[in-house]
Coordinates of C-alpha atoms in Angstrom, one line a residue:
M906 CA -20.7 16.4 -58.5
L907 CA -18.3 13.6 -59.2
S908 CA -15.2 13.5 -61.3
G909 CA -13.9 11.0 -64.2
S910 CA -15.2 9.7 -67.2
R911 CA -18.8 9.2 -67.3
S912 CA -21.5 6.3 -67.0
W913 CA -25.4 6.9 -67.6
L914 CA -27.9 5.1 -66.1
Q915 CA -31.6 5.8 -66.8
C916 CA -35.1 5.4 -66.0
S917 CA -37.3 3.8 -68.8
R918 CA -40.5 5.4 -67.8
C919 CA -39.7 8.8 -65.6
L920 CA -36.9 10.6 -64.5
G921 CA -33.9 10.6 -66.2
H922 CA -31.7 10.8 -63.5
S923 CA -27.5 10.7 -64.6
L924 CA -24.8 9.9 -62.2
R925 CA -21.1 10.0 -63.3
T926 CA -19.3 6.9 -62.0
A927 CA -15.1 7.0 -61.9
A928 CA -12.5 7.2 -59.7
R929 CA -14.7 8.6 -56.8
P930 CA -17.6 6.9 -56.8
S931 CA -18.4 2.5 -56.1
F932 CA -21.9 3.0 -56.7
A933 CA -24.5 4.7 -58.0
R934 CA -28.0 5.2 -57.2
V935 CA -30.8 5.9 -59.2
R936 CA -34.7 5.8 -57.7
Y937 CA -37.6 4.8 -60.2
Q938 CA -41.2 6.1 -59.5
S939 CA -42.7 3.5 -62.2
S940 CA -44.0 0.5 -60.8
S941 CA -43.1 -1.7 -63.3
S942 CA -38.9 -0.6 -63.3
T943 CA -36.6 -3.4 -61.7
P944 CA -35.8 -2.6 -58.3
S945 CA -32.5 -4.4 -57.9
E946 CA -31.6 -1.9 -61.1
S947 CA -33.0 1.3 -59.6
F948 CA -31.2 1.4 -56.0
T949 CA -27.6 1.2 -54.8
Q950 CA -25.5 -0.4 -57.3
I951 CA -21.8 -0.9 -56.8
S952 CA -19.1 -0.6 -58.9
P953 CA -18.6 -3.4 -61.3
I954 CA -14.8 -3.4 -60.6
L955 CA -15.3 -3.5 -56.9
L956 CA -17.6 -6.1 -57.7
R957 CA -15.5 -8.1 -59.6
R958 CA -12.6 -7.9 -56.5
A959 CA -14.9 -9.4 -53.9
R960 CA -16.0 -12.2 -56.1
A961 CA -12.3 -12.9 -56.8
V962 CA -11.9 -12.6 -53.0
A963 CA -14.8 -15.3 -52.2
A964 CA -12.9 -17.7 -55.0
E965 CA -9.9 -17.2 -52.9
R966 CA -11.4 -17.8 -49.7
D967 CA -13.5 -21.0 -51.3
Q968 CA -10.0 -22.7 -52.6
L969 CA -8.7 -22.4 -49.7
S970 CA -11.2 -23.8 -47.6
A971 CA -11.6 -26.5 -49.7
A972 CA -7.5 -27.3 -49.6
N973 CA -7.5 -26.4 -45.9
A974 CA -9.7 -29.4 -45.3
E975 CA -7.7 -31.7 -46.5
N976 CA -4.4 -30.5 -45.0
Y977 CA -5.2 -27.9 -42.2
D978 CA -2.4 -25.0 -41.8
V979 CA -3.0 -22.5 -38.9
T980 CA -1.6 -19.9 -41.7
V981 CA -4.0 -20.5 -44.0
A982 CA -6.9 -20.9 -41.2
K983 CA -5.9 -17.4 -40.2
K984 CA -6.2 -16.3 -44.5
I985 CA -9.8 -17.6 -44.6
G986 CA -10.7 -15.5 -41.5
E987 CA -9.2 -12.4 -42.8
L988 CA -11.4 -13.1 -46.0
S989 CA -14.1 -14.2 -44.8
P990 CA -15.8 -10.2 -44.1
V991 CA -15.7 -9.7 -47.7
C992 CA -17.3 -12.9 -48.3
T993 CA -20.3 -12.5 -45.7
A994 CA -20.8 -8.9 -47.1
L995 CA -21.1 -10.0 -50.9
K996 CA -23.1 -13.1 -50.3
D997 CA -25.9 -10.4 -48.1
W998 CA -25.5 -8.2 -50.9
E999 CA -26.3 -10.9 -53.7
D1000 CA -28.8 -12.3 -51.6
A1001 CA -31.0 -8.8 -51.8
Q1002 CA -30.6 -8.5 -55.1
N1003 CA -31.2 -12.1 -56.2
S1004 CA -34.7 -11.5 -53.2
L1005 CA -35.5 -8.0 -55.5
N1006 CA -35.5 -9.9 -58.8
E1007 CA -37.7 -13.0 -57.8
L1008 CA -40.0 -10.4 -56.2
T1009 CA -40.4 -8.4 -59.0
A1010 CA -41.0 -11.2 -61.2
L1011 CA -43.7 -12.5 -58.7
L1012 CA -45.1 -8.7 -58.6
H1013 CA -45.5 -8.7 -62.6
D1014 CA -46.8 -12.2 -62.9
P1015 CA -50.6 -12.1 -64.6
S1016 CA -51.2 -14.9 -62.7
S1017 CA -50.2 -13.8 -59.0
D1018 CA -53.4 -12.6 -56.9
A1019 CA -53.7 -9.3 -55.3
E1020 CA -52.5 -10.5 -51.4
L1021 CA -49.4 -12.0 -52.7
R1022 CA -48.8 -9.0 -54.8
T1023 CA -48.9 -6.7 -52.1
L1024 CA -46.7 -8.8 -49.9
A1025 CA -44.2 -9.0 -52.6
Q1026 CA -44.2 -5.2 -52.7
S1027 CA -43.8 -4.9 -48.9
D1028 CA -41.1 -7.4 -49.5
I1029 CA -39.6 -4.9 -52.2
D1030 CA -39.8 -2.0 -50.1
S1031 CA -38.0 -4.1 -47.0
T1032 CA -35.4 -5.1 -49.1
V1033 CA -34.8 -1.9 -51.0
S1034 CA -34.4 0.1 -48.0
S1035 CA -31.9 -2.8 -46.9
L1036 CA -29.3 -2.2 -50.0
P1037 CA -27.5 1.3 -48.7
A1038 CA -26.4 -0.1 -46.0
L1039 CA -25.6 -3.9 -47.3
T1040 CA -24.0 -2.0 -50.3
S1041 CA -21.8 0.2 -48.2
R1042 CA -20.3 -2.9 -46.1
L1043 CA -19.9 -4.8 -49.3
R1044 CA -17.4 -1.5 -50.0
T1045 CA -16.0 -1.1 -46.9
S1046 CA -15.0 -5.1 -46.3
L1047 CA -12.4 -4.8 -49.1
I1048 CA -10.5 -2.3 -47.3
P1049 CA -7.2 -4.1 -46.1
P1050 CA -7.4 -4.1 -42.4
H1051 CA -4.9 -1.7 -40.7
P1052 CA -2.0 -3.4 -39.3
F1053 CA -2.2 -1.7 -36.0
A1054 CA -6.1 -1.8 -35.9
N1055 CA -6.4 -4.4 -33.1
M1056 CA -3.4 -3.2 -31.1
P1057 CA -3.7 -0.5 -27.9
C1058 CA -2.1 2.4 -28.1
M1059 CA -0.3 5.3 -27.0
I1060 CA -1.1 9.2 -27.1
E1061 CA 1.4 11.5 -27.7
I1062 CA 1.1 15.1 -27.0
H1063 CA 3.1 18.0 -27.7
P1064 CA 2.1 22.1 -27.4
G1065 CA 2.7 24.0 -30.9
A1066 CA 2.4 27.4 -31.8
G1067 CA 0.5 29.7 -29.1
G1068 CA 3.1 30.0 -26.1
S1069 CA 1.6 29.1 -22.6
E1070 CA -2.1 28.9 -24.4
A1071 CA -0.9 26.2 -26.2
S1072 CA 0.2 24.5 -22.7
L1073 CA -3.0 24.8 -21.4
F1074 CA -4.6 23.7 -23.9
A1075 CA -2.5 20.4 -24.7
Q1076 CA -3.3 19.7 -20.6
T1077 CA -7.1 19.8 -21.6
L1078 CA -6.7 17.2 -24.5
L1079 CA -5.1 15.1 -22.0
D1080 CA -7.7 15.4 -19.6
M1081 CA -9.9 15.0 -22.5
Y1082 CA -8.7 11.4 -24.0
R1083 CA -8.4 10.5 -20.3
A1084 CA -12.2 10.9 -19.9
F1085 CA -12.6 9.4 -23.3
C1086 CA -11.1 6.3 -21.7
A1087 CA -12.5 6.4 -18.7
R1088 CA -16.4 6.3 -20.1
M1089 CA -14.7 3.5 -22.7
R1090 CA -13.5 1.4 -19.4
W1091 CA -9.9 1.2 -21.0
P1092 CA -7.3 1.3 -18.6
T1093 CA -4.5 3.8 -19.0
T1094 CA -1.4 5.0 -17.6
L1095 CA 0.4 8.2 -18.0
A1096 CA 3.7 6.6 -19.4
S1097 CA 5.6 10.3 -19.6
Y1098 CA 4.4 13.8 -18.2
T1099 CA 6.5 17.0 -18.0
P1100 CA 4.5 20.2 -16.6
D1101 CA 5.2 23.6 -17.7
E1102 CA 6.3 25.4 -14.9
S1103 CA 6.3 28.6 -16.6
V1104 CA 2.5 28.6 -16.5
P1105 CA 0.6 29.0 -12.9
E1106 CA -2.4 27.1 -14.6
D1107 CA -2.5 23.0 -15.3
A1108 CA -0.2 23.1 -18.4
M1109 CA 2.2 20.9 -20.0
T1110 CA 5.1 20.5 -22.4
D1111 CA 4.4 16.7 -23.3
A1112 CA 2.7 13.6 -22.1
L1113 CA 2.5 10.5 -23.5
L1114 CA -0.3 8.5 -22.2
E1115 CA -0.8 5.0 -22.9
I1116 CA -4.5 2.9 -23.5
N1117 CA -4.0 -0.7 -22.3
A1118 CA -6.6 -1.6 -24.7
P1119 CA -6.9 -4.0 -27.6
G1120 CA -8.6 -2.1 -30.8
S1121 CA -8.0 1.3 -29.1
Y1122 CA -5.7 2.3 -31.9
D1123 CA -8.1 1.9 -34.5
L1124 CA -10.7 4.3 -32.9
L1125 CA -8.3 7.0 -31.1
R1126 CA -6.0 7.0 -34.9
T1127 CA -8.6 9.6 -36.1
E1128 CA -7.1 11.9 -33.2
A1129 CA -3.6 11.9 -35.3
G1130 CA -2.7 15.7 -36.3
V1131 CA -2.6 19.0 -35.4
H1132 CA -5.5 20.5 -33.1
R1133 CA -6.2 24.3 -32.9
V1134 CA -8.2 26.4 -30.2
Q1135 CA -9.3 29.6 -30.7
R1136 CA -10.4 31.6 -27.5
V1137 CA -9.4 34.5 -25.2
P1138 CA -6.6 34.0 -22.9
S1139 CA -7.8 34.6 -19.3
T1140 CA -4.5 37.2 -19.4
E1141 CA -5.9 39.2 -22.5
K1142 CA -6.9 42.3 -21.5
K1143 CA -8.4 43.7 -24.8
G1144 CA -10.8 40.3 -25.5
R1145 CA -8.8 39.3 -28.3
T1146 CA -9.1 35.7 -29.8
H1147 CA -5.9 34.0 -30.0
T1148 CA -5.4 30.8 -31.7
S1149 CA -2.9 28.2 -30.6
A1150 CA -2.1 24.6 -31.6
V1151 CA -1.0 21.2 -30.2
S1152 CA 0.4 18.3 -31.9
V1153 CA -1.0 15.0 -31.1
L1154 CA 0.6 11.7 -32.1
V1155 CA -1.2 8.4 -32.1
L1156 CA 1.4 5.2 -32.3
P1157 CA 0.6 1.6 -32.0
N1158 CA 1.8 0.4 -28.5
L1159 CA 3.7 -2.8 -29.5
P1160 CA 4.8 -5.1 -26.7
E1161 CA 8.2 -5.8 -25.6
T1162 CA 8.8 -8.7 -27.3
G1163 CA 7.9 -9.7 -30.7
G1164 CA 5.7 -12.4 -32.1
D1165 CA 2.9 -13.6 -34.6
D1166 CA 3.3 -10.9 -37.2
L1167 CA 5.1 -8.8 -35.2
D1168 CA 9.0 -9.8 -36.0
Y1169 CA 11.7 -7.5 -34.2
E1170 CA 14.4 -9.4 -35.9
N1171 CA 13.9 -9.6 -39.4
P1172 CA 15.4 -6.5 -41.1
E1173 CA 12.8 -6.3 -43.1
S1174 CA 10.3 -5.8 -40.7
D1175 CA 8.7 -2.8 -39.9
Y1176 CA 9.5 -3.1 -36.3
Y1177 CA 13.4 -4.2 -36.7
I1178 CA 15.9 -1.6 -35.4
A1179 CA 19.4 -2.4 -36.0
P1180 CA 21.0 -2.0 -32.4
Q1181 CA 24.1 -0.1 -34.3
D1182 CA 21.6 2.9 -35.2
V1183 CA 20.9 3.7 -31.7
R1184 CA 23.2 5.4 -29.2
S1185 CA 21.8 4.8 -25.7
E1186 CA 22.8 7.2 -22.7
T1187 CA 22.1 7.2 -18.9
M1188 CA 21.6 10.3 -16.6
R1189 CA 20.3 11.5 -13.6
A1190 CA 16.8 12.1 -13.7
R1191 CA 15.1 15.4 -13.3
G1192 CA 12.4 17.3 -11.8
A1193 CA 10.1 16.4 -9.0
G1194 CA 10.4 12.6 -7.6
G1195 CA 12.0 12.0 -4.3
Q1196 CA 15.1 11.2 -3.1
H1197 CA 16.2 9.2 -6.1
V1198 CA 16.1 12.1 -8.5
N1199 CA 19.4 13.4 -9.2
K1200 CA 21.3 10.8 -7.4
T1201 CA 21.1 7.9 -9.4
D1202 CA 21.9 7.2 -13.4
S1203 CA 18.1 6.2 -13.8
A1204 CA 17.2 7.8 -16.8
V1205 CA 17.7 6.6 -20.0
R1206 CA 17.8 8.5 -23.6
L1207 CA 18.1 6.6 -26.9
T1208 CA 18.7 8.4 -30.3
H1209 CA 17.9 6.9 -33.3
I1210 CA 20.9 8.0 -35.6
P1211 CA 19.5 6.8 -39.2
S1212 CA 16.3 9.4 -38.6
G1213 CA 17.4 11.3 -35.3
I1214 CA 14.2 10.5 -33.2
V1215 CA 15.5 10.8 -29.4
I1216 CA 13.6 9.1 -26.8
S1217 CA 14.1 10.0 -23.2
M1218 CA 12.3 8.0 -20.2
Q1219 CA 13.0 8.5 -16.6
E1220 CA 9.6 7.6 -15.0
S1221 CA 10.7 4.7 -13.1
R1222 CA 13.3 4.4 -10.5
S1223 CA 14.5 1.9 -12.6
Q1224 CA 16.9 2.2 -15.4
H1225 CA 16.2 -1.4 -16.9
K1226 CA 12.5 -0.3 -16.8
N1227 CA 13.1 3.2 -18.0
R1228 CA 15.7 1.7 -20.9
E1229 CA 12.7 -0.8 -21.9
K1230 CA 9.9 1.7 -21.9
A1231 CA 12.3 3.8 -24.2
W1232 CA 13.0 1.1 -27.0
Q1233 CA 9.2 0.3 -26.8
L1234 CA 8.4 3.7 -27.7
L1235 CA 11.4 4.5 -30.3
R1236 CA 9.9 1.0 -31.7
S1237 CA 6.3 2.3 -32.2
K1238 CA 7.5 5.5 -33.6
L1239 CA 9.5 4.0 -36.5
A1240 CA 7.1 1.2 -37.0
Q1241 CA 4.5 4.1 -37.4
I1242 CA 6.8 6.0 -39.6
R1243 CA 7.3 3.2 -42.0
R1244 CA 3.7 2.5 -42.3
E1245 CA 3.4 6.3 -43.1
Q1246 CA 5.7 6.4 -45.7
R1247 CA 4.2 3.0 -47.4
E1248 CA 1.2 4.9 -47.2
A1249 CA 2.6 7.9 -49.0
E1250 CA 3.8 5.7 -52.0
V1251 CA 0.2 4.2 -52.2
I1252 CA -1.1 7.8 -52.1
N1253 CA 1.2 9.1 -54.8
L1254 CA 0.1 6.3 -57.0
R1255 CA -3.5 6.6 -56.3
R1256 CA -2.7 10.3 -57.5
S1257 CA -1.8 9.3 -60.9
V1258 CA -5.2 7.6 -61.6
M1259 CA -7.2 9.9 -59.4
G1260 CA -5.5 13.4 -59.8
G1261 CA -5.5 13.9 -56.1
V1262 CA -6.3 12.3 -53.0
A1263 CA -7.8 13.2 -49.6
R1264 CA -5.2 12.7 -46.7
T1265 CA -3.7 14.2 -43.8
G1266 CA -0.4 13.6 -41.9
R1267 CA 0.7 14.4 -38.5
E1268 CA 1.6 18.2 -39.5
D1269 CA -1.8 18.8 -41.0
K1270 CA -4.6 20.9 -39.0
V1271 CA -7.4 18.4 -38.4
R1272 CA -9.7 19.9 -35.8
T1273 CA -10.6 23.7 -34.5
Y1274 CA -11.8 24.0 -30.7
N1275 CA -13.5 27.7 -31.0
Y1276 CA -14.5 28.6 -27.6
S1277 CA -16.3 32.0 -28.2
Q1278 CA -18.8 29.8 -30.7
N1279 CA -19.1 26.8 -28.7
R1280 CA -17.8 24.5 -31.9
V1281 CA -15.4 21.9 -32.8
T1282 CA -15.2 21.5 -36.3
D1283 CA -13.2 18.5 -37.8
H1284 CA -12.1 19.5 -41.2
R1285 CA -11.4 16.0 -42.4
S1286 CA -15.1 14.8 -42.7
G1287 CA -16.5 18.5 -42.4
K1288 CA -18.5 17.1 -38.6
E1289 CA -19.4 20.0 -36.6
S1290 CA -20.3 19.7 -32.9
S1291 CA -22.3 22.7 -30.9
N1292 CA -21.6 20.9 -27.6
L1293 CA -17.5 22.2 -26.3
D1294 CA -18.0 21.0 -23.1
A1295 CA -19.1 17.8 -23.9
V1296 CA -16.3 17.2 -26.7
L1297 CA -13.7 18.3 -24.1
G1298 CA -15.2 15.9 -21.5
G1299 CA -14.8 12.8 -23.8
G1300 CA -18.4 12.2 -24.2
H1301 CA -20.5 10.6 -27.1
E1302 CA -19.7 13.8 -29.0
L1303 CA -16.4 13.4 -29.3
E1304 CA -16.9 9.6 -30.3
D1305 CA -19.3 11.2 -32.8
L1306 CA -16.7 12.9 -34.4
M1307 CA -14.3 10.2 -34.2
D1308 CA -16.9 8.1 -35.9
S1309 CA -17.3 10.5 -38.8
V1310 CA -13.4 10.8 -39.5
R1311 CA -13.2 6.5 -39.7
E1312 CA -16.0 7.1 -42.4
W1313 CA -14.3 9.7 -44.2
M1314 CA -11.2 7.5 -44.1
S1315 CA -13.0 4.5 -45.1
E1316 CA -14.7 6.5 -48.2
N1317 CA -11.2 7.5 -49.1
E1318 CA -10.0 4.2 -48.8
V1319 CA -12.8 3.0 -51.6
R1320 CA -12.0 5.5 -53.7
G1321 CA -8.3 4.4 -53.7
L1322 CA -9.0 0.8 -54.3
L1323 CA -11.1 1.5 -57.1
A1324 CA -8.7 3.4 -58.7
E1325 CA -6.1 1.0 -58.0
E1326 CA -8.1 -1.4 -59.6
E1327 CA -9.1 0.7 -62.3
L1328 CA -5.0 1.3 -63.1
R1329 CA -4.6 -2.5 -62.7
A1330 CA -7.1 -3.2 -65.1
K1331 CA -5.9 -0.9 -67.9
M1332 CA -2.3 -2.0 -67.5
S1333 CA -3.7 -5.7 -68.1
D1334 CA -5.3 -4.3 -71.3
S1335 CA -2.3 -2.9 -72.4
N1336 CA -0.2 -5.6 -72.2
E1337 CA -2.6 -7.9 -73.7
P1338 CA -1.5 -9.1 -77.6
G1339 CA -2.3 -6.6 -80.3
K1340 CA -3.0 -3.6 -77.7
K1341 CA -0.7 -0.6 -77.4

């Protein structure tokens, strides 16, 4: 079931139930049938390593709060706010554990009358049933927040392998995300769109959808990757199923000017772009668009020379607005790439401890939409939906798939966090005098 070294928890009177607790798990659960066993020990247990980390965070928050009470500092106050969710989750978990210990002592106290014992047992059952959720909340609270989590976002869609079928399905995905955002009451803007004129039906070669809602990045980042569709094209005369692919990229929608943590002027910042690294060109816009198309040099193309990223923008009649939007998109793409590079470094560190870490990148297949079977399968969380139309309609079924991926991401983050803490503990032990 679980990999790593073994540690054993056993029931004192009934089932000997063993669980391995190492790199992957951060808790073990053992259910006792005997009423004399200790409930606080028999249900969800959090890894001592993660519990130690949570208590260290709580101690740090208390120290910062005491210091800030004497000499208030905005930066310190922000740090206190970032640590508070861990402290709240830890307190709730410890309160439940302490309550179980007290109730168990009352239940086994010979001087307690029958009615009191009945009440104690009822409270024990209620508290025990809350422990899995409290433990899960404590574990996930230790995950550092994603730096883009509270930002609005942009979804970039490109057809991949599959020819016209890929172009058609790319349009379907764009419609799906627009419908989802409408249901969430998130304002959207189609910042860039190029139709596929070689296909008679609605199809596209690329699109950039802006979602102007803070926090939308955190939910929609689950959509990044390759989406695969399996269906029989309308032009297929032999009824054969074709497989096509569409690439979806989710980017943070950065403001035009920096501020707070977005330092556009600091060369060490993820958001910094050296002006000499960008080649800027202007040209005449192409395609449908009225009298200004092909008459004014309103289109802008930026090339980031070190990375080779090219951004073209021609949606506005104003060259100035196109340039602003192109710079905004370029900054978002580079910030995302730099973030992914650091995540890759962390993944490599974790592999040294865990022997492998689940991760998906922009080139990985994340979801399959099978029309003949009316099924959508997410390949990360393993969750399936048997209501293809509801998913493509941006309904609750799509949100359920997103939530399952968020849970999958959180579980992998917790596993990685545990691996890092174990590695730090080993390194600390090896550095102690007298130890090799």
